[in-house]
Short mmCIF file of C-alpha atoms and ligand atoms in Angstrom, two decimals:
data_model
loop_
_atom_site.label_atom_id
_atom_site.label_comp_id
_atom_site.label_asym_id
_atom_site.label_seq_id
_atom_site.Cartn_x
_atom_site.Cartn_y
_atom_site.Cartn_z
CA UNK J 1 -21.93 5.80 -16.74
CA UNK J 2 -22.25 3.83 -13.94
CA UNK J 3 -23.60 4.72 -10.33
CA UNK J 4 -21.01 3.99 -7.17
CA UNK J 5 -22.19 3.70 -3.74
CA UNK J 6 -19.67 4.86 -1.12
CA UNK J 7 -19.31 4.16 2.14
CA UNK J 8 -17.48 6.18 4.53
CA UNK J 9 -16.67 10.01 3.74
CA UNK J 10 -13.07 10.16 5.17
CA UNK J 11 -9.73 10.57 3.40
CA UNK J 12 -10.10 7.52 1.27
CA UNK J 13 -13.74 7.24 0.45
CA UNK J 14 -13.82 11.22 -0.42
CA UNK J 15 -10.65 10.34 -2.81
CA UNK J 16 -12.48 7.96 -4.31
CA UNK J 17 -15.38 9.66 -4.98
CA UNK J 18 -13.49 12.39 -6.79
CA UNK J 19 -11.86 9.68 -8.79
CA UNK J 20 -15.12 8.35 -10.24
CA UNK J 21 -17.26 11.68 -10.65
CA UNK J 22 -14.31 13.43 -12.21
CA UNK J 23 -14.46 10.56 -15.01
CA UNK J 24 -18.27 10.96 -15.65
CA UNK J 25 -20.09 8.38 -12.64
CA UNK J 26 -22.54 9.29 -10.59
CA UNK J 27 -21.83 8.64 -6.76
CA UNK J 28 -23.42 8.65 -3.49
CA UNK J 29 -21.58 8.91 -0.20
CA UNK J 30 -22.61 7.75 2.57
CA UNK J 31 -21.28 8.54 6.42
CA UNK J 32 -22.82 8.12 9.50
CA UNK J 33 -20.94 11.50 10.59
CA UNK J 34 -22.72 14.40 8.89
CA UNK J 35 -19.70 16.32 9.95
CA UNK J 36 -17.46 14.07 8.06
CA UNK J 37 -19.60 14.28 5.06
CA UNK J 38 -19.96 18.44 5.50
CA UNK J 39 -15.84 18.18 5.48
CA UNK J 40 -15.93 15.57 2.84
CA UNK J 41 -17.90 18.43 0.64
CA UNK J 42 -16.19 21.04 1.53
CA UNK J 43 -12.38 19.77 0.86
CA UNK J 44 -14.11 18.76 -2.77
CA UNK J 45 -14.65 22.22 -3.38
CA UNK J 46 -11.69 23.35 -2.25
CA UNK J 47 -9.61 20.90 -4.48
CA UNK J 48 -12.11 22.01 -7.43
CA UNK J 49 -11.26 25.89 -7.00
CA UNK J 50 -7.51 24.76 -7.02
CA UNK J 51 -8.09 22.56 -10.63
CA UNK J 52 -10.31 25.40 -12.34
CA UNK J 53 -7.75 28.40 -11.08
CA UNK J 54 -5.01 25.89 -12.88
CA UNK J 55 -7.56 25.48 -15.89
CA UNK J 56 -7.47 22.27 -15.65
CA UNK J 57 -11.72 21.94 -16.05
CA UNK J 58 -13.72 25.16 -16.59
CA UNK J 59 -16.02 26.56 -13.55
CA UNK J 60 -19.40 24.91 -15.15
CA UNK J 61 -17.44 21.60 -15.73
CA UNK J 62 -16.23 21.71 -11.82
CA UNK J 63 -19.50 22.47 -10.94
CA UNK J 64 -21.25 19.35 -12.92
CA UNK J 65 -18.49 16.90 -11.49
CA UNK J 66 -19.56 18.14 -7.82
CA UNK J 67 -22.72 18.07 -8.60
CA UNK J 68 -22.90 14.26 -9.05
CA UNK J 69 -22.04 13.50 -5.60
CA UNK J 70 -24.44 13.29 -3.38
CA UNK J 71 -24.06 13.32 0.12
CA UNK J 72 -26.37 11.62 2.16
CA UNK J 73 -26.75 10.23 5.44
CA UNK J 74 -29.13 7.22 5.09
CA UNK J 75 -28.83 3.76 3.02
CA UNK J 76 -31.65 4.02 1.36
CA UNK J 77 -29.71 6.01 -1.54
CA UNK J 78 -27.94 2.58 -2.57
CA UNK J 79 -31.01 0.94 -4.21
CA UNK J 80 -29.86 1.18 -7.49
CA UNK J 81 -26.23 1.42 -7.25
CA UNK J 82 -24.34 -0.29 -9.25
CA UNK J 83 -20.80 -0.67 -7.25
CA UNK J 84 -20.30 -0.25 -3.41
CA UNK J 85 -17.01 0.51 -1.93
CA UNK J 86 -17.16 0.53 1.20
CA UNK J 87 -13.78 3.12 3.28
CA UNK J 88 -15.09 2.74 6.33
CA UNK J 89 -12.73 2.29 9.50
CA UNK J 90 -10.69 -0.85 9.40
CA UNK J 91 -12.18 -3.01 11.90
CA UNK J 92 -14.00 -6.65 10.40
CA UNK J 93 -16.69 -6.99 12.93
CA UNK J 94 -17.93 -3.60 11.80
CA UNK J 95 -16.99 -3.95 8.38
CA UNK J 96 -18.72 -7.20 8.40
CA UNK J 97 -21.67 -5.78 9.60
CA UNK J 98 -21.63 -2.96 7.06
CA UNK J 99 -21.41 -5.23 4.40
CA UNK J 100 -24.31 -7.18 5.79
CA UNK J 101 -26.86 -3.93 5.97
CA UNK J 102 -26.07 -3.28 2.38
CA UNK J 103 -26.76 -6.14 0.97
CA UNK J 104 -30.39 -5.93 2.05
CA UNK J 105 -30.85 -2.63 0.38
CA UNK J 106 -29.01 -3.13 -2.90
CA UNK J 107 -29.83 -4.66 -6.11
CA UNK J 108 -29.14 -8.52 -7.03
CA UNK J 109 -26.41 -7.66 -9.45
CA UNK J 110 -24.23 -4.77 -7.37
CA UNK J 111 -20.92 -5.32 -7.21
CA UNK J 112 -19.55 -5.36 -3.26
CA UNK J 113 -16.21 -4.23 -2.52
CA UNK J 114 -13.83 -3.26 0.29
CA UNK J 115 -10.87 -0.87 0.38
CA UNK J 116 -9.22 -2.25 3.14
CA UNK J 117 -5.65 -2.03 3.36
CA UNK J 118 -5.23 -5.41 5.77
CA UNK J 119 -8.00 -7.42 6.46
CA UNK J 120 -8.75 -10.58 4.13
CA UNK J 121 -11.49 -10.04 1.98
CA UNK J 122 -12.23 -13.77 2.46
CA UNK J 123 -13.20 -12.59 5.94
CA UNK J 124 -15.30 -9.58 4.68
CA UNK J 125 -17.40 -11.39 1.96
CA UNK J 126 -18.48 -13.91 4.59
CA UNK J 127 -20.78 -12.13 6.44
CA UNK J 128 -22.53 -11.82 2.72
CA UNK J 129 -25.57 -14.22 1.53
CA UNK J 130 -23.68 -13.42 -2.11
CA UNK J 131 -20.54 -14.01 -1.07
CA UNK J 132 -19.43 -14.57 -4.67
CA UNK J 133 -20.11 -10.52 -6.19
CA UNK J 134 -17.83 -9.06 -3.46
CA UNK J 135 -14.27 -8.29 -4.29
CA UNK J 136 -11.27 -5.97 -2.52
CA UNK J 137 -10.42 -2.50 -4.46
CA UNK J 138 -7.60 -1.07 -2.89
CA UNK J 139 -6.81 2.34 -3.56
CA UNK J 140 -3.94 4.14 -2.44
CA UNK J 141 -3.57 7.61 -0.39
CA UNK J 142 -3.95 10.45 -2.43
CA UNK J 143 -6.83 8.24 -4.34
CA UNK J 144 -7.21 11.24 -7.12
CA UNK J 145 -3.17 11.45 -7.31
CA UNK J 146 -2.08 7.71 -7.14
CA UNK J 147 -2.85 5.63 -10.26
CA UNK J 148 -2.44 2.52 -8.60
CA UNK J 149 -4.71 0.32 -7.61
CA UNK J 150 -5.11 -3.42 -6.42
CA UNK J 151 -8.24 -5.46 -7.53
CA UNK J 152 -8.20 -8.49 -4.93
CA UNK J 153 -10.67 -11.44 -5.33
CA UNK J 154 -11.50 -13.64 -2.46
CA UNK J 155 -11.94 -17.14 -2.32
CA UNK J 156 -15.77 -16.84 -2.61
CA UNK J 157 -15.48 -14.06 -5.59
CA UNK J 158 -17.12 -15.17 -8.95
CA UNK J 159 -14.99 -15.94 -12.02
CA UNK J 160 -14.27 -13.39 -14.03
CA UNK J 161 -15.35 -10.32 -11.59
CA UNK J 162 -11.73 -9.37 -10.83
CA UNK J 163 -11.13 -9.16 -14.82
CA UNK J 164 -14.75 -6.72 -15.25
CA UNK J 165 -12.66 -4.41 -12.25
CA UNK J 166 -9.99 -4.13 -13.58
CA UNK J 167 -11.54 -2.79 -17.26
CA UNK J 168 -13.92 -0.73 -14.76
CA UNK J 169 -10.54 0.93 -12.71
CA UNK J 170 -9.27 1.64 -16.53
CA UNK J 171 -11.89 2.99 -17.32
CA UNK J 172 -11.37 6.03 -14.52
CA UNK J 173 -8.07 6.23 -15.23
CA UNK J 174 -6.40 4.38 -12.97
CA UNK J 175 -3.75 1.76 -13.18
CA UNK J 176 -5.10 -1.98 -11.80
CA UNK J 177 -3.18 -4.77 -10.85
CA UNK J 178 -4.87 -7.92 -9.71
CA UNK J 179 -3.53 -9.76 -6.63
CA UNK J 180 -3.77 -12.60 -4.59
CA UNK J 181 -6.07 -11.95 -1.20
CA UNK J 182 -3.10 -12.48 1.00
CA UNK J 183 -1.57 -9.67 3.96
CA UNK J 184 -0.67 -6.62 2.86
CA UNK J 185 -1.25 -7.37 -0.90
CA UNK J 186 1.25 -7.01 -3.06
CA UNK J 187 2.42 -2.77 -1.94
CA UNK J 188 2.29 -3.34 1.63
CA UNK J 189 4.14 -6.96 1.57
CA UNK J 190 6.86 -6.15 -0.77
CA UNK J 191 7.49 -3.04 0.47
CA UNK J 192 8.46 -4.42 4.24
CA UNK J 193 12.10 -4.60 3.79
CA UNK J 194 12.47 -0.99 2.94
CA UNK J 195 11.31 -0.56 6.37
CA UNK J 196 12.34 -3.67 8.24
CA UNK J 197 16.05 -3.79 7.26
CA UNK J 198 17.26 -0.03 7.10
CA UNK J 199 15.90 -0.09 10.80
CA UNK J 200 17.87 -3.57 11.06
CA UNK J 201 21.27 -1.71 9.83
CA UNK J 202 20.13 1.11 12.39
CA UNK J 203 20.52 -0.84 15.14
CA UNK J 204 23.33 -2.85 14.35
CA UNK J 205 25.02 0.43 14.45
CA UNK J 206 26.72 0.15 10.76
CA UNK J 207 24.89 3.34 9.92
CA UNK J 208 22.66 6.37 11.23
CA UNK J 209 19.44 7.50 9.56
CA UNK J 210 21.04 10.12 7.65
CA UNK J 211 23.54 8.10 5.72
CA UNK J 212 21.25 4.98 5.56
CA UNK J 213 18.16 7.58 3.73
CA UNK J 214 21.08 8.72 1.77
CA UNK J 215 21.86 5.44 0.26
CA UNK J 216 18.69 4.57 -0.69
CA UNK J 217 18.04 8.48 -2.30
CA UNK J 218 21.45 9.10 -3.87
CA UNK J 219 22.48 4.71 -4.65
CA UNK J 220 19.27 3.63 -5.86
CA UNK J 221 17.07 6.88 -6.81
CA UNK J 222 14.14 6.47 -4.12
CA UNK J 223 12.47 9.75 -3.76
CA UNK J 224 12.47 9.50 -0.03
CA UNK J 225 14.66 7.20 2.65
CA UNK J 226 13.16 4.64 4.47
CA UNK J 227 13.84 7.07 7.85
CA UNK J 228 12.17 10.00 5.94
CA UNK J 229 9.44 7.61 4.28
CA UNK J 230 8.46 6.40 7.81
CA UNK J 231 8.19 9.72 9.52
CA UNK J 232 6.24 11.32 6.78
CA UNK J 233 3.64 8.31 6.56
CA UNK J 234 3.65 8.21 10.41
CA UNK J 235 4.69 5.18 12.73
CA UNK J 236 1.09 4.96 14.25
CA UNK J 237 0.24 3.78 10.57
CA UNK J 238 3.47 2.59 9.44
CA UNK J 239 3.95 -0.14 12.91
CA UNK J 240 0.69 -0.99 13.07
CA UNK J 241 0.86 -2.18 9.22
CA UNK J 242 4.46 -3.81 10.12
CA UNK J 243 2.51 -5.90 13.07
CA UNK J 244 -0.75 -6.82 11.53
CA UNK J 245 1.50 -7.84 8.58
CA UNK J 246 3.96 -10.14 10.33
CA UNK J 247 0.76 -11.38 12.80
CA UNK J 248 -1.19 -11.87 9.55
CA UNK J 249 1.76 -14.48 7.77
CA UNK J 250 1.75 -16.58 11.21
CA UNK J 251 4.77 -15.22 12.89
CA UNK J 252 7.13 -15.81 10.12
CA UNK J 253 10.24 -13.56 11.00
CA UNK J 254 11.16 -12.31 7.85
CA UNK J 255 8.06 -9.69 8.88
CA UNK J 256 9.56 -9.09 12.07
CA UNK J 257 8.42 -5.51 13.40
CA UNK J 258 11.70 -3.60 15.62
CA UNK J 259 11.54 -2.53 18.96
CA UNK J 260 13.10 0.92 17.47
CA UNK J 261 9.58 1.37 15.83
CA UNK J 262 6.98 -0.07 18.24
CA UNK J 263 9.29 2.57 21.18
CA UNK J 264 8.38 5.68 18.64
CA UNK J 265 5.19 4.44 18.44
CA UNK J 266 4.91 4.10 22.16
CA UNK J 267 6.35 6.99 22.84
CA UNK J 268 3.85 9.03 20.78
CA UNK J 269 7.10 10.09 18.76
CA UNK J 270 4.79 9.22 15.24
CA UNK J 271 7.29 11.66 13.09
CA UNK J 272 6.61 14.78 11.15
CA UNK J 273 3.05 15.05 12.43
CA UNK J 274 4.39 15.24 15.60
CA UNK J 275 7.65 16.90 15.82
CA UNK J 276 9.42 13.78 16.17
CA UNK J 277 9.96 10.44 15.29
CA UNK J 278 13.05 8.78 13.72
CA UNK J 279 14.09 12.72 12.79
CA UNK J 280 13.35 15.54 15.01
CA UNK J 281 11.49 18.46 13.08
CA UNK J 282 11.40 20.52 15.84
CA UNK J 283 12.81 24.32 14.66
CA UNK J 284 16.45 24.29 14.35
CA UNK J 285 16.68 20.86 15.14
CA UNK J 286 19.94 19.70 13.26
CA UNK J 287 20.55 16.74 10.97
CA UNK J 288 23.85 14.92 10.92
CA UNK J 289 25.65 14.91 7.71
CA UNK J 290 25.57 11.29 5.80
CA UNK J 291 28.93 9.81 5.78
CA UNK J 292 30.29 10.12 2.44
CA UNK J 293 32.39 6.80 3.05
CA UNK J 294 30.87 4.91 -0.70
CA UNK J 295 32.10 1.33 0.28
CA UNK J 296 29.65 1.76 3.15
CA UNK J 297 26.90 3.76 1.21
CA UNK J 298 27.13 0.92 -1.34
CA UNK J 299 26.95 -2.15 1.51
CA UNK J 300 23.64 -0.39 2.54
CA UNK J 301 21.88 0.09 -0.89
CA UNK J 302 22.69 -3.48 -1.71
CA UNK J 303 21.19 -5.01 1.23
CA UNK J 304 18.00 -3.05 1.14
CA UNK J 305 18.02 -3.57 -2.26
CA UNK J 306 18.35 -7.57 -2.60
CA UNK J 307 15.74 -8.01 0.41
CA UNK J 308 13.20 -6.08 -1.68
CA UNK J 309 14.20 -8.01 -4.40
CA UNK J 310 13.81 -11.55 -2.61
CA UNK J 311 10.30 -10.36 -1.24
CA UNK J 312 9.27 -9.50 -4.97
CA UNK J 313 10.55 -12.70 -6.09
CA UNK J 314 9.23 -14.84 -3.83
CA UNK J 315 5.50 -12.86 -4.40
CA UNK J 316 5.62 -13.90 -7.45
CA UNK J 317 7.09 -17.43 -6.91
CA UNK J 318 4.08 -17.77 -4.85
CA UNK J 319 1.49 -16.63 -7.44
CA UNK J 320 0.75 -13.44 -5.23
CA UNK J 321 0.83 -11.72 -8.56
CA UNK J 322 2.04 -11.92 -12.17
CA UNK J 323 5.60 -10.82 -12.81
CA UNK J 324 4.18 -7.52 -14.55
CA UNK J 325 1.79 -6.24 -11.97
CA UNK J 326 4.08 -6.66 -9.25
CA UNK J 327 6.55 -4.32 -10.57
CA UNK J 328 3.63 -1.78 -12.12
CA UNK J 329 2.25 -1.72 -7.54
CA UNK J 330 5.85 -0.90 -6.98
CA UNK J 331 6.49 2.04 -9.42
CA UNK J 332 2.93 3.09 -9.36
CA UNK J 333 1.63 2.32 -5.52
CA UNK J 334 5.03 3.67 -3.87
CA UNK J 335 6.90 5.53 -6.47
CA UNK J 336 9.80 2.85 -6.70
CA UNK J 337 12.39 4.47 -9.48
CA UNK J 338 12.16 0.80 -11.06
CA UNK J 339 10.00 -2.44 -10.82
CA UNK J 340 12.04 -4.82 -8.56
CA UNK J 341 11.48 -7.74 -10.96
CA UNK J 342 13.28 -5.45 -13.54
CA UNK J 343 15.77 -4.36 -11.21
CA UNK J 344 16.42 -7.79 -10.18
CA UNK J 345 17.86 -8.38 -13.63
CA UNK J 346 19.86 -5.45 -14.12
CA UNK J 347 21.74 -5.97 -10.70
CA UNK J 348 22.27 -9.70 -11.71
CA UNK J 349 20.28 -12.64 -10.47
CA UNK J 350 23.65 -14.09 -9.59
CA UNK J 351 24.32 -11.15 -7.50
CA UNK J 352 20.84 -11.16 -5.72
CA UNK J 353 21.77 -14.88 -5.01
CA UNK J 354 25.61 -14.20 -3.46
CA UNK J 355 24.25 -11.07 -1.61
CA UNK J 356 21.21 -12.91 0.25
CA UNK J 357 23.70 -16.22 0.91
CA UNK J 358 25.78 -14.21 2.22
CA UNK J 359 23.56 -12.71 4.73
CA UNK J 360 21.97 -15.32 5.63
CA UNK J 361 25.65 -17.71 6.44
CA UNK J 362 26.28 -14.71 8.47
CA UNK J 363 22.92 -14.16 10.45
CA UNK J 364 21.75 -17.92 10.23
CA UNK J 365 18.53 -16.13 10.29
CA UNK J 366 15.13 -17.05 8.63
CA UNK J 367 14.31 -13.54 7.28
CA UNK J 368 17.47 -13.55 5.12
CA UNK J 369 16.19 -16.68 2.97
CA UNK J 370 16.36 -16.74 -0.43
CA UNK J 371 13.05 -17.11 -2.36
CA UNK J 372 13.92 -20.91 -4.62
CA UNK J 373 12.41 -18.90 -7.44
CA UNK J 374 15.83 -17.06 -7.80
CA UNK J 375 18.01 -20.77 -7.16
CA UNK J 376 16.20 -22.23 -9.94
CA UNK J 377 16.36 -19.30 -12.26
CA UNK J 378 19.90 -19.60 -11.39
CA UNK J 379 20.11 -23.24 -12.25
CA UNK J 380 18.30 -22.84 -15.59
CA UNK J 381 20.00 -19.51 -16.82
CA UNK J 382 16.96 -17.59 -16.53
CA UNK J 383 16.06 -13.82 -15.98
CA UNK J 384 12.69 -11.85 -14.82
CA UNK J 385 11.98 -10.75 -18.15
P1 LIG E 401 -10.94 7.84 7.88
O1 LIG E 401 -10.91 7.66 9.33
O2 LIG E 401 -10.36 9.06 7.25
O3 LIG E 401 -12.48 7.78 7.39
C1 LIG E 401 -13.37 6.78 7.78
C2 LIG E 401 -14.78 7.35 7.66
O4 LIG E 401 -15.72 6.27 7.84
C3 LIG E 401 -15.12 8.41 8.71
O5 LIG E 401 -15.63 9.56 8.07
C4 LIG E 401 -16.19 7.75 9.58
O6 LIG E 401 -17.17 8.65 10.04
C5 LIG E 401 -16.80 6.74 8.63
N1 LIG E 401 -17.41 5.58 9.26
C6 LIG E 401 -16.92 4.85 10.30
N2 LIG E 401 -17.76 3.85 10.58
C7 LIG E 401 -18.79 3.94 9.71
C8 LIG E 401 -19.97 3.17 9.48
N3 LIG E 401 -20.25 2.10 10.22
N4 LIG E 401 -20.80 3.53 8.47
C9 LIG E 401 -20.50 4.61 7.71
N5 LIG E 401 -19.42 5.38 7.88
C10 LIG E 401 -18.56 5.04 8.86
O7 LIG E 401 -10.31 6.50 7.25
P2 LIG E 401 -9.52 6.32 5.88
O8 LIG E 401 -8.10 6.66 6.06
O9 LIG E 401 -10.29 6.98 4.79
O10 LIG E 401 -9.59 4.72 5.69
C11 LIG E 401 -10.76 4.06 5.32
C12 LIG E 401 -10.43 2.65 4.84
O11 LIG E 401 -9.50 2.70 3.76
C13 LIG E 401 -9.81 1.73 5.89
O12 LIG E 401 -10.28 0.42 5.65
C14 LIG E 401 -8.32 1.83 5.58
O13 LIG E 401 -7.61 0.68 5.98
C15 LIG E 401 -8.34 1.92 4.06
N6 LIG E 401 -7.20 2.57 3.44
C16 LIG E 401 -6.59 3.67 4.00
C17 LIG E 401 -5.51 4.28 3.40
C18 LIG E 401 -4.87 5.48 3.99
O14 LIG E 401 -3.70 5.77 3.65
N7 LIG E 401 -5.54 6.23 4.86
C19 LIG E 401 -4.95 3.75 2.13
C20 LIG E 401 -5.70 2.65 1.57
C21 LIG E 401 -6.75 2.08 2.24
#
């Protein structure tokens, strides 16, 4: 049993606390808003009458697992901690500072980490004076529901730490993969061309959102198309992640955000939450039917397809991950129907090749390169696995 210090009672850090008292940790959770931590509470007990009425844990057993949260509004409660995560809003300077405060209050040996979804951790653990014990642990939203999660080290982090996380996120139940600290990880890099190019083949007019979703749902199994995916995560979140991720590699244009996206986001059109945004949700609001034309369903599913592919590849080409965890963040951090690594070698690496060359003769355009790893596999006959 170990005790977790959390900071931040919103979505995340209240997921996360869930996640380690259901699994028999004690945790504190810490907010500067008592109003978030009230709400924090009371959504836990909410979810808890849901899970007993289902029988999935008894009324005394809910009861003990809420009981071993405590809720509190001042430091102080971190002294003996033995792991701080800290879900606090996702700006450094204050993060920074966070960090800093706690570190005069805990214990020698506590373990610092950050959930944040796009800052480097590099940047985090230097505001530390033990740079070396803090580490990124990146859970993903629903934390209780999504058994992902990514275990990033910094350049300061100790040897071996990432390794002790990763038996620790096992330990709750949860599925880690370790990755380089580098944007958007390995779930919000690879992921970009699911995005990126269906709004490409949007605007280039080959397709409208309804047959380009349909592709990607009824051609390669995704539970959602990128159109529907985007509205439903919302393109406040979803464009700011596209920029900070293409401002974060230097400008390199395979990261390119669309004007498409950054007008909805102007506009305030952010999707389902608010009536509109690639889709219109508004009632009786009509959806086109997909065109049912399959040489043009197909041409869609590929491209998408090999650009996710090429962005895997070249993760891995570039040590971002091993082969293994990249596809487990796919399948597990974004429901993917298959690990792209996997996929890769049941669509051909030949094919992957042709596709992407072809693209790229066509566009002459940077973000169609194709990663070497996939030329010299070529070359020497090899597959992913
Ligand atoms: P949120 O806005 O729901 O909650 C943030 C909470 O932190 C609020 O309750 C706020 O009162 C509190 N807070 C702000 N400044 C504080 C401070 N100085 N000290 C203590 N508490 C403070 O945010 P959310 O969505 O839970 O995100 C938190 C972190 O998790 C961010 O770094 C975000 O990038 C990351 N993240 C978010 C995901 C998501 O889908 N929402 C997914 C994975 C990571």
């Amino acid at each position: 049993m170990k005790k977790i210090g959390i900071i931040g009672g919103g979505a995340m850090g209240s997921g996360i606390a869930q996640v380690f008292a259901q699994t028999g940790n004690t945790v504190v959770l810490y907010d500067t808003n008592q109003e978030a931590l009230d709400r924090s509470k009371q959504n836990l007990a909410k979810t808890f009458e849901k899970l007993v009425a289902k029988e999935k844990y008894t009324a005394e057993k809910a009861q003990e697992i809420q009981n071993s949260i405590e809720y509190v509004g001042s430091l102080e409660a971190f002294a003996d901690i033995d792991l701080m995560i800290e879900a606090i809003i996702e700006n450094l300077e204050i993060k920074k500072s966070v960090f800093k405060q706690v570190e005069e209050i805990v214990s020698e040996t506590c373990i610092l980490a950050s959930n944040t979804s796009s800052l480097s951790i590099a940047s985090i653990a230097s505001a530390c004076s033990k740079p070396e014990r803090v580490i990124g642990i990146h859970f993903f939203n629903p934390a209780p529901l999504m058994a992902l999660v990514e275990v990033i080290p910094a350049v300061q982090t100790r040897d071996g730490l990432a390794e002790e996380i990763r038996t620790l996120i096992q330990s709750v139940g949860k599925l880690p993969v370790i990755t380089k600290d580098t944007p958007g990880f390995i779930v919000n890099r690879v992921a970009r061309p699911f995005y990126g190019e269906a709004i490409r083949i949007l605007e280039e007019g080959m397709a409208n959102v309804e047959t380009i979703d349909f592709a990607m749902t009824s051609l390669g199994g995704f539970r959602m198309g990128p159109f529907e995916l985007m509205d439903f995560i919302g393109h406040d979140v979803n464009y700011r992640v596209t920029e900070s991720v293409f401002e974060s590699f230097f400008y390199d244009p395979k990261f390119k955000p669309s004007f498409s996206q950054k007008r909805l986001f102007e506009a305030g059109f952010y999707g389902r939450k608010s009536g509109r945004g690639f889709y219109n949700y508004a009632e009786g609001a009509e959806r086109k039917s997909p065109s049912q034309n399959q040489v043009l369903l197909e041409k869609i599913y590929k491209r998408i397809l090999v650009m996710l592919i090429n962005e895997a590849a070249d993760a891995l080409f570039l040590n971002i991950a091993n082969r293994e965890d990249l596809d487990t963040a796919m399948t597990k951090g974004v429901n993917y129907p298959k690990g792209l690594l996997k996929w890769a070698d049941e669509y051909g690496i030949e094919n992957v090749k042709n596709d992407l060359d072809e693209l790229y003769h066509y566009y002459h355009e940077d973000r169609y390169r194709l990663s070497p790893i996939i030329r010299n596999m070529i070359k020497e006959n090899k597959t992913f696995y």
